[in-house]
Tab-separated table of C-alpha atoms in Angstrom:
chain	number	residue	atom	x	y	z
T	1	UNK	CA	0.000	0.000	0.000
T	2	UNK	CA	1.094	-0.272	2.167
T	3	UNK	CA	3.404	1.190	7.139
T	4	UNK	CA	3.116	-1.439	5.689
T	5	UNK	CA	7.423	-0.255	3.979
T	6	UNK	CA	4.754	2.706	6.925
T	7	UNK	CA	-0.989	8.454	3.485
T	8	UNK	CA	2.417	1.892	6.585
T	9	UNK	CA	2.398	1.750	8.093
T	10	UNK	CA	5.052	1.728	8.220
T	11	UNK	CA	3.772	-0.421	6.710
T	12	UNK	CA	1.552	-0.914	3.637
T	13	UNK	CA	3.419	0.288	0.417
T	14	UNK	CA	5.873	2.409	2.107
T	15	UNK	CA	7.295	0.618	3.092
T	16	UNK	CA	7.391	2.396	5.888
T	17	UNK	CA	1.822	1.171	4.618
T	18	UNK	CA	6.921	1.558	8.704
T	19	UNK	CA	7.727	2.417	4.441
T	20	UNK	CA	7.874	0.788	7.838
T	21	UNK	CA	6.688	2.392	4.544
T	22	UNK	CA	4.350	1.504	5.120
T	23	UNK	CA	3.909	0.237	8.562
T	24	UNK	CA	0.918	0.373	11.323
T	25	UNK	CA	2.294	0.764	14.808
T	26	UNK	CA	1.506	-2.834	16.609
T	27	UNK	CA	-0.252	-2.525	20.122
T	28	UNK	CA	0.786	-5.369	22.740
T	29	UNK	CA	-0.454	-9.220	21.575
T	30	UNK	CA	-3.930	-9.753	23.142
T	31	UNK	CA	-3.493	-12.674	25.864
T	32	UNK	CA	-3.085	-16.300	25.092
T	33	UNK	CA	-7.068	-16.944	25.410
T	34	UNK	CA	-7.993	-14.448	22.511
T	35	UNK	CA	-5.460	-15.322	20.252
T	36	UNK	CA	-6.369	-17.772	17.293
T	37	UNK	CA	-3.768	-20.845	16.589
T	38	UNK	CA	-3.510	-18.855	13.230
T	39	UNK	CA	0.584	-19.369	12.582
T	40	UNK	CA	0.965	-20.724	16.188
T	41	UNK	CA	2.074	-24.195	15.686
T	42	UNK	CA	3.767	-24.023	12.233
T	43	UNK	CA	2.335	-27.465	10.825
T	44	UNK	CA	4.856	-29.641	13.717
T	45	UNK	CA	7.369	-28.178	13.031
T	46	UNK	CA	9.528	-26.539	16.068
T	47	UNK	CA	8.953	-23.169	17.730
T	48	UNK	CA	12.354	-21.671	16.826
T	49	UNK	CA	11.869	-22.936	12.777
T	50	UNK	CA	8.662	-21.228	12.688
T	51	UNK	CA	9.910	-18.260	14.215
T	52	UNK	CA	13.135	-18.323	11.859
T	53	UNK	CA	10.371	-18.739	8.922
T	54	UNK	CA	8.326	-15.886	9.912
T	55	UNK	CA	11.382	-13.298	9.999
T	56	UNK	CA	12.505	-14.283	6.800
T	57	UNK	CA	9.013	-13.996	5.669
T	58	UNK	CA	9.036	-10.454	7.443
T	59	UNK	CA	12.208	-9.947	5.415
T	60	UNK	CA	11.348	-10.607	2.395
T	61	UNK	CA	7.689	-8.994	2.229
T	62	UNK	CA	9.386	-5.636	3.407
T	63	UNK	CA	12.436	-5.512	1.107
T	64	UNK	CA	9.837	-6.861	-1.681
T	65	UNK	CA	7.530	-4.501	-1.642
T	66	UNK	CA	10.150	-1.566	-2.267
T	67	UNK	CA	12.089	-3.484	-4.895
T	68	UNK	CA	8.716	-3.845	-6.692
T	69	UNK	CA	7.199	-0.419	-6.237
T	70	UNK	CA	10.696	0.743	-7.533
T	71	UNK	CA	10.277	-1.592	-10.648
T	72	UNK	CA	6.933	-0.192	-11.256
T	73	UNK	CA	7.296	3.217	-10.937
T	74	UNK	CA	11.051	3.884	-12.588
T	75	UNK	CA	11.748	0.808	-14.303
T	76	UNK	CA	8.712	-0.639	-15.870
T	77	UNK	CA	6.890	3.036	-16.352
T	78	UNK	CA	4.009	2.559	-14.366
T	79	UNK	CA	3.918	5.981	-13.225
T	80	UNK	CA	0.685	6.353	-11.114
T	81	UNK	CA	1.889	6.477	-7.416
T	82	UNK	CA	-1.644	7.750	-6.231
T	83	UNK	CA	-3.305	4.929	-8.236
T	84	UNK	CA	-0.909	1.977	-6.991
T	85	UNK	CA	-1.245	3.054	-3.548
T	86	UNK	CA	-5.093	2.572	-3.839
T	87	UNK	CA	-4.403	-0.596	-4.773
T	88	UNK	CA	-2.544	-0.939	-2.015
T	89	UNK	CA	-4.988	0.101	-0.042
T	90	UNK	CA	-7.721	-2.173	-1.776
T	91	UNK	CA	-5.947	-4.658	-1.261
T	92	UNK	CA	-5.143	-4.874	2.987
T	93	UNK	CA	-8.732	-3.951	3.053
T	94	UNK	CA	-9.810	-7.162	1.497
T	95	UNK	CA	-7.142	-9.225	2.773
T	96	UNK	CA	-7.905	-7.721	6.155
T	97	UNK	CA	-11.604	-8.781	6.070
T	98	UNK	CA	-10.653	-12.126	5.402
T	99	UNK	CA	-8.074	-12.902	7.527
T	100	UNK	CA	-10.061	-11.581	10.580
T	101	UNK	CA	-13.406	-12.939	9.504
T	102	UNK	CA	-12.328	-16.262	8.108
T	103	UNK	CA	-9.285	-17.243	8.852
T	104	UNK	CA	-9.833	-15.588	12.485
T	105	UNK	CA	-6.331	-14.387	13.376
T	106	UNK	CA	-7.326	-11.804	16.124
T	107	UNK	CA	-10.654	-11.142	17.045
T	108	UNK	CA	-13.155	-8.817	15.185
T	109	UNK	CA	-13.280	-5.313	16.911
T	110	UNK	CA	-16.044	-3.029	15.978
T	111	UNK	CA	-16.237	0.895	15.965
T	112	UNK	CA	-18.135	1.814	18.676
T	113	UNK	CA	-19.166	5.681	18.013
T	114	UNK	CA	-18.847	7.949	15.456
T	115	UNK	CA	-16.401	9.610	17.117
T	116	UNK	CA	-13.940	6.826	17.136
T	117	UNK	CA	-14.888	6.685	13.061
T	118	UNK	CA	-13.984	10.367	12.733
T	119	UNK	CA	-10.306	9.692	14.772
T	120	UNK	CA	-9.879	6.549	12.590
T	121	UNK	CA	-10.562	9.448	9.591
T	122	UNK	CA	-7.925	11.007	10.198
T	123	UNK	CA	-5.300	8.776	10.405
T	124	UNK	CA	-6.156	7.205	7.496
T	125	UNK	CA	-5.325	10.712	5.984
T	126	UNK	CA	-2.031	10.639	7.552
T	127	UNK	CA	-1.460	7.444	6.327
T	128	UNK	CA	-2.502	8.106	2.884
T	129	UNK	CA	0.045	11.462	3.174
T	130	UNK	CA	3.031	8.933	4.055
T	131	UNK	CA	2.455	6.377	2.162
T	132	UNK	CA	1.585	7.709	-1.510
T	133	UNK	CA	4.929	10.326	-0.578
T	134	UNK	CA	7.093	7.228	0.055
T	135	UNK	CA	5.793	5.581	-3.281
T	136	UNK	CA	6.390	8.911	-5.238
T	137	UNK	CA	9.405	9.562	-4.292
T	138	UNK	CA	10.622	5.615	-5.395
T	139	UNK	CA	9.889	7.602	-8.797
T	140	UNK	CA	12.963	9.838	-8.422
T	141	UNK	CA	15.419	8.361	-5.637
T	142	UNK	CA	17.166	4.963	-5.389
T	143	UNK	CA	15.898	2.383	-2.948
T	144	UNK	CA	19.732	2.410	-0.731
T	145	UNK	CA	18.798	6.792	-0.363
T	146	UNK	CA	15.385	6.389	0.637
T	147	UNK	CA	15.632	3.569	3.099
T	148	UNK	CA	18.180	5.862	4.299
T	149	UNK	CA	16.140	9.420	4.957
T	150	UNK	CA	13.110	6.634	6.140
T	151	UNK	CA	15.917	5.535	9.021
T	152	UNK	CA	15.175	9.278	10.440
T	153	UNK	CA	11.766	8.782	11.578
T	154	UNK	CA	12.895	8.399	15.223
T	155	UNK	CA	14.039	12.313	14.924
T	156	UNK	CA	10.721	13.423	13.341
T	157	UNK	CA	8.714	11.158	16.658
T	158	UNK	CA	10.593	12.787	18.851
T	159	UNK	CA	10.046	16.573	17.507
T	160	UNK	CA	6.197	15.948	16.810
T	161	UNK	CA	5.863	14.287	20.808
T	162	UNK	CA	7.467	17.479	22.059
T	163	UNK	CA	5.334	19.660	20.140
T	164	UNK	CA	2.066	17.866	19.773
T	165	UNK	CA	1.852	16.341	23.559
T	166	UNK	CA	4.863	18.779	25.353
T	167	UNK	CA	6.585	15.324	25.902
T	168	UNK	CA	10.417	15.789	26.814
T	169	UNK	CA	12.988	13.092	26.607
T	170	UNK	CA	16.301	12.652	28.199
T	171	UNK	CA	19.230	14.636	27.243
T	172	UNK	CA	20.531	11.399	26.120
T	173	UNK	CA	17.850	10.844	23.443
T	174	UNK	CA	18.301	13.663	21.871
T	175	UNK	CA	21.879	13.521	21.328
T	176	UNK	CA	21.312	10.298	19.886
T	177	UNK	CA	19.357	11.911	17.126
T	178	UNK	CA	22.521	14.196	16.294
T	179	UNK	CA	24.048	11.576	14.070
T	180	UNK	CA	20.676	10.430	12.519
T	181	UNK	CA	20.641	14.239	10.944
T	182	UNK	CA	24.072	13.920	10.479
T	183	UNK	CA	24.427	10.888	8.481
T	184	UNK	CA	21.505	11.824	5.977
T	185	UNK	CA	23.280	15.095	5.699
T	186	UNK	CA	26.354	13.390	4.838
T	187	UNK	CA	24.607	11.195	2.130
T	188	UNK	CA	22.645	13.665	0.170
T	189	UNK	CA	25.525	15.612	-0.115
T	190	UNK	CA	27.169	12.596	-1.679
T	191	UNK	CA	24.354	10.829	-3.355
T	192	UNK	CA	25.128	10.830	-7.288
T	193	UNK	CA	21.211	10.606	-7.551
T	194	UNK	CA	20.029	12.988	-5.514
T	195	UNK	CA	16.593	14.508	-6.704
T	196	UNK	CA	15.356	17.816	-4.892
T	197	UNK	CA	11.246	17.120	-5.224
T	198	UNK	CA	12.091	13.097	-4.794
T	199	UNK	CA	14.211	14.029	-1.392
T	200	UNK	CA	11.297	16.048	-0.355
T	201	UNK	CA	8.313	13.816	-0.542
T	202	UNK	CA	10.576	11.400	0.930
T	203	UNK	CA	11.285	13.260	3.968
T	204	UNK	CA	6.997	13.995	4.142
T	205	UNK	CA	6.710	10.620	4.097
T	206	UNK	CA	9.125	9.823	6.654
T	207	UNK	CA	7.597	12.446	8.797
T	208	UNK	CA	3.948	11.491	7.894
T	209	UNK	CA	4.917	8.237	9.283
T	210	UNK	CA	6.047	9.867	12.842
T	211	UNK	CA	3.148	12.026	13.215
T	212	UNK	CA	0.456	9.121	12.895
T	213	UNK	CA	2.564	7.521	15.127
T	214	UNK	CA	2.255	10.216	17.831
T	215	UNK	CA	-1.499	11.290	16.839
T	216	UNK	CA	-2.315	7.230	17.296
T	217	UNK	CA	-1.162	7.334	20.696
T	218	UNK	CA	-3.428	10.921	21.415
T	219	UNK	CA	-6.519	9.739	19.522
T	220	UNK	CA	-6.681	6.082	20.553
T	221	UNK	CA	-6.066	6.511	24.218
T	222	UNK	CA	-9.280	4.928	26.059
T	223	UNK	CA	-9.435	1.004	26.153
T	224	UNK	CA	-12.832	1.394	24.564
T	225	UNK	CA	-11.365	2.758	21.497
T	226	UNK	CA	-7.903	0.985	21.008
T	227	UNK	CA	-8.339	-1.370	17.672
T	228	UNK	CA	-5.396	-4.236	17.326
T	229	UNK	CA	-3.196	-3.381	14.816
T	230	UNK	CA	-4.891	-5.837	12.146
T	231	UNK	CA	-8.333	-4.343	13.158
T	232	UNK	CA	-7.280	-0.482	12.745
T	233	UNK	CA	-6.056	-1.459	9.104
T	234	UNK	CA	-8.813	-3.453	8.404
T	235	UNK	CA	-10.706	0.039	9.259
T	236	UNK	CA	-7.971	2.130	7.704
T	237	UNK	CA	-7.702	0.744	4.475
T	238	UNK	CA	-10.731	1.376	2.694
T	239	UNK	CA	-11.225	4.962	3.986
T	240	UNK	CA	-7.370	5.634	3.140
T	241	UNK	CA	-8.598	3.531	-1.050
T	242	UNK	CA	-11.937	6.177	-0.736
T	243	UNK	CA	-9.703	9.544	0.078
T	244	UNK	CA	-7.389	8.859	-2.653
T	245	UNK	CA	-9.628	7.974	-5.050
T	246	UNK	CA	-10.222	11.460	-6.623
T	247	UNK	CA	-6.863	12.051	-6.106
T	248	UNK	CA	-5.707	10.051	-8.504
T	249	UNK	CA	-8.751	10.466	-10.850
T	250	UNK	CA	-7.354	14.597	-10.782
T	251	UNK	CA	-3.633	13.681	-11.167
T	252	UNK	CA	-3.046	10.860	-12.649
T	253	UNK	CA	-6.602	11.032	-15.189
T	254	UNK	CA	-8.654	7.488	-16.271
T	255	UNK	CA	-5.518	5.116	-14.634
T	256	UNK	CA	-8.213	2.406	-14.836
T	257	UNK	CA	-8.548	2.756	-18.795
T	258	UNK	CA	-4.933	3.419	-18.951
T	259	UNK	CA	-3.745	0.060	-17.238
T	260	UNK	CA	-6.807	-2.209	-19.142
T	261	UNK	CA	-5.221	-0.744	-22.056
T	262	UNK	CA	-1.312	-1.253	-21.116
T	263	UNK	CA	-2.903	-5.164	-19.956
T	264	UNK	CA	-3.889	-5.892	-23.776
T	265	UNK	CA	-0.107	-5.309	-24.775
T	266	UNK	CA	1.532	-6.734	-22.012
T	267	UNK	CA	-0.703	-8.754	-19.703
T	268	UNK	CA	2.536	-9.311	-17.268
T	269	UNK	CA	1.316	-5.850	-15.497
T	270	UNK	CA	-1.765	-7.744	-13.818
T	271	UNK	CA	0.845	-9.869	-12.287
T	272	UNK	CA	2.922	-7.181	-11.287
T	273	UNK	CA	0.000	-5.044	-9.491
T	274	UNK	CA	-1.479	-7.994	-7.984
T	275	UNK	CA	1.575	-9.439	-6.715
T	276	UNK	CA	3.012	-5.814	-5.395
T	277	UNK	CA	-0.861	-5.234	-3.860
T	278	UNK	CA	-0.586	-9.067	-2.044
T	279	UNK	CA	3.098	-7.611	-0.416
T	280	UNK	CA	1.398	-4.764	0.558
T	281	UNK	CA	-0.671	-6.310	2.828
T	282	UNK	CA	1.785	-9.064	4.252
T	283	UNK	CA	3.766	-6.513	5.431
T	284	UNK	CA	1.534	-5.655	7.845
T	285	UNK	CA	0.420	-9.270	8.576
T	286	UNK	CA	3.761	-10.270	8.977
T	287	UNK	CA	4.360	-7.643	11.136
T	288	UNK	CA	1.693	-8.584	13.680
T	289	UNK	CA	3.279	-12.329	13.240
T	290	UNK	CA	6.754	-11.191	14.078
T	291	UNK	CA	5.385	-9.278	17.291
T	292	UNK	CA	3.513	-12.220	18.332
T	293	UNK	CA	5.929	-14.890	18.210
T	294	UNK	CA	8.756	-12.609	19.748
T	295	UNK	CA	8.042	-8.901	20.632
T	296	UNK	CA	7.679	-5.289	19.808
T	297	UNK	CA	11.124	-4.790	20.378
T	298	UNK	CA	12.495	-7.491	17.907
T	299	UNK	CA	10.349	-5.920	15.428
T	300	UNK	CA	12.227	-2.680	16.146
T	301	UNK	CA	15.451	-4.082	16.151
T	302	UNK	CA	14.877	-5.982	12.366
T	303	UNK	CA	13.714	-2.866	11.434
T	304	UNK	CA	17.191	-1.247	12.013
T	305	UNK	CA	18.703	-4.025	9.961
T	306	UNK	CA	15.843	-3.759	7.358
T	307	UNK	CA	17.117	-0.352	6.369
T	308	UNK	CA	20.425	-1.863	5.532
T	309	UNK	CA	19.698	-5.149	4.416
T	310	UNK	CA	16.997	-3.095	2.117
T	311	UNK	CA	19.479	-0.561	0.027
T	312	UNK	CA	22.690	-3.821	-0.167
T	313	UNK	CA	20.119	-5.952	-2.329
T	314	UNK	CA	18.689	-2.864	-4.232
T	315	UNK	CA	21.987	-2.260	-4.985
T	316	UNK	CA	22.785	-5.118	-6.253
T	317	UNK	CA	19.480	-5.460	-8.114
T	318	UNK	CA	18.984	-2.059	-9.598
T	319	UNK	CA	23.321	-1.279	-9.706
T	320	UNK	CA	22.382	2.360	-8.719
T	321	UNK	CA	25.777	4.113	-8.007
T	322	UNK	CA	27.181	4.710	-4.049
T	323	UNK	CA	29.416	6.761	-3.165
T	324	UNK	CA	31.892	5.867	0.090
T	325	UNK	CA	30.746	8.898	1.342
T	326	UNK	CA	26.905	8.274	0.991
T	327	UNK	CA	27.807	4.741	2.611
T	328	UNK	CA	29.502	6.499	5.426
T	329	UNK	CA	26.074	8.900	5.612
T	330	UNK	CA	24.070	5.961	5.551
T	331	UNK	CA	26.068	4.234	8.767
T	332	UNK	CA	26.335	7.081	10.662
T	333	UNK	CA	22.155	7.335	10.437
T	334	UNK	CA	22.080	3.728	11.826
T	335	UNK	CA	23.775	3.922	14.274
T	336	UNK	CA	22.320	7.141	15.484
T	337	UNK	CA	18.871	5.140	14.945
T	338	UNK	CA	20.504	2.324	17.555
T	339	UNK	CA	21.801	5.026	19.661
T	340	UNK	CA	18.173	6.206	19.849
T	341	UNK	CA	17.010	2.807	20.411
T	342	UNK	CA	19.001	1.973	23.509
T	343	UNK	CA	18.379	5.558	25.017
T	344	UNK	CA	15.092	5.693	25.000
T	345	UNK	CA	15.089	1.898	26.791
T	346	UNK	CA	17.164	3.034	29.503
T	347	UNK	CA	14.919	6.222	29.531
T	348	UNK	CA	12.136	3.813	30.315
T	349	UNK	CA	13.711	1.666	33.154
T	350	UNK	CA	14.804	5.103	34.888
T	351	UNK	CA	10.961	6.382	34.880
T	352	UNK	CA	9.585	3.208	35.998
């Protein structure tokens, strides 16, 4: 879509619809009595190979759907970000009613009052923001740079907490997020790619991400109105498909008419939307898996790696040029992200 790898979450196209575009923040696993067997015992096979199975799966449904929204939209000429991110959307929306309904992986929640409908509104409008950014900018930058600026989030989380909610961290969290600037500084100096509008869209989907982070945690507060992660998409997803659907009728003109047509000569782009549409939503499904057969913080820590892992094979894939210096950029922002990481857990223990 679709965060989502992250308008994802993280997690859905965007890889962040969390990129990481695309990717939904994951509340904690409901107890052992509401959970469904869904993925829990792995066909026989051992605890620790089904666990192994669903991080690669993680893996590769992450770094897949960037690699093919890349394809699409600079390789193959498929040039309708808005439109493929409806699809996106479409897409989790039907998945999502499935899985939940049939296949019964978490319980169905319901929305309760309209009020809870109008707060579910508006993320899905941050969500659409972040996500159809993160897919535009794929247009103009390589996969390694925006993986990198999408490795800043932390610094945009922590500057929308302070000014949305007035919520101060240690002195030691924020001079982690000194080298997460500096390291993306240091790369788009150095990137032999670098693309003003595509940097741009990239960093309003990076901070699109942060704020529906932070707004998620103000508008879902009460226990009456917090949805489980596969719930709020299932919610999200079609109003996020219905907001940018004259979007992309305004923009991008008849895409419908324009893709039937582009199917006649080459049928192979059925296969290609429908495929990239399927990653979109096992991002986020594979997300929830990851968090319920470790924890939250796993998922955090494979997304560090995820960055890296994530610009090595498109690399290799696409051969985009690097510079030692843009390499160098790139570390520094990891590490400042890991930095972060461990600050803000010690931050914890010392409050509690």
């Amino acid at each position: 879509m679709v965060e989502a790898q992250t308008w994802t979450t993280r997690r859905m196209s965007n890889p962040r619809l969390d990129s990481t575009e695309q990717v939904l923040d994951i509340p904690p696993t409901p107890p052992g009595e509401h959970r469904n067997s869904f993925g829990s015992n792995g066909g026989g096979l051992s605890p620790t190979v089904v666990t192994a199975l669903i991080i690669a799966s993680w893996y590769l449904s992450n770094i897949g759907v960037l690699l093919l929204n890349k394809y699409l939209l600079s390789y193959y000429g498929y040039r309708y970000p808005i439109f493929l991110t409806m699809l996106h959307m479409l897409s989790c929306a039907a998945y999502s009613y499935a899985s939940i309904n049939f296949l019964e992986i978490v319980p169905l929640q319901h929305i309760h009052s309209k009020k809870q409908f109008l707060k579910i509104l508006a993320l899905s409008a941050i969500f659409c923001f972040s996500v159809v950014c993160g897919n535009t900018s794929l247009r103009y930058l390589p996969v390694s740079f925006n993986q990198a600026i999408g490795a800043t989030t932390p610094f945009f989380t922590a500057i929308f907490a302070f000014v949305i909610t007035c919520k101060k961290e240690t002195a030691e969290v924020y001079l982690a997020l000194l080298p997460v600037v500096f390291g993306i500084v240091v790369a788009s100096n150095s990137e032999p790619l670098f693309h003003l509008f595509g940097f741009l869209v990239c960093v309003g989907s990076t901070a699109g991400r942060a704020l529906k982070s932070v707004v998620q945690g103000i508008l879902l507060t009460s226990e009456a109105e917090k949805l489980h992660s596969m719930n709020l998409l299932l919610y999200m997803a079609p109003l996020a498909a219905f907001i940018l659907l004259p979007f992309t009728l305004y923009i991008e003109g008849n895409v419908f008419a324009l893709t039937v047509e582009k199917a006649r000569g080459d049928p192979f782009i059925l296969f290609l939307l429908l495929g990239n549409a399927t990653v979109a939503y096992l991002v986020n499904l594979t997300n929830f898996l990851v968090t319920k057969h470790t924890s939250a913080l796993t998922l955090q820590v494979l997304g560090n790696a995820k960055a890296t892992v994530a610009a090595v094979v498109s690399v290799l894939i696409f051969r985009n040029p690097v510079t030692v210096m843009g390499m160098a950029g790139f570390g520094i922002t990891i590490m400042g992200v890991v930095l972060y990481s461990e600050a803000k857990k010690r931050s914890k223990v010392t409050t509690h």
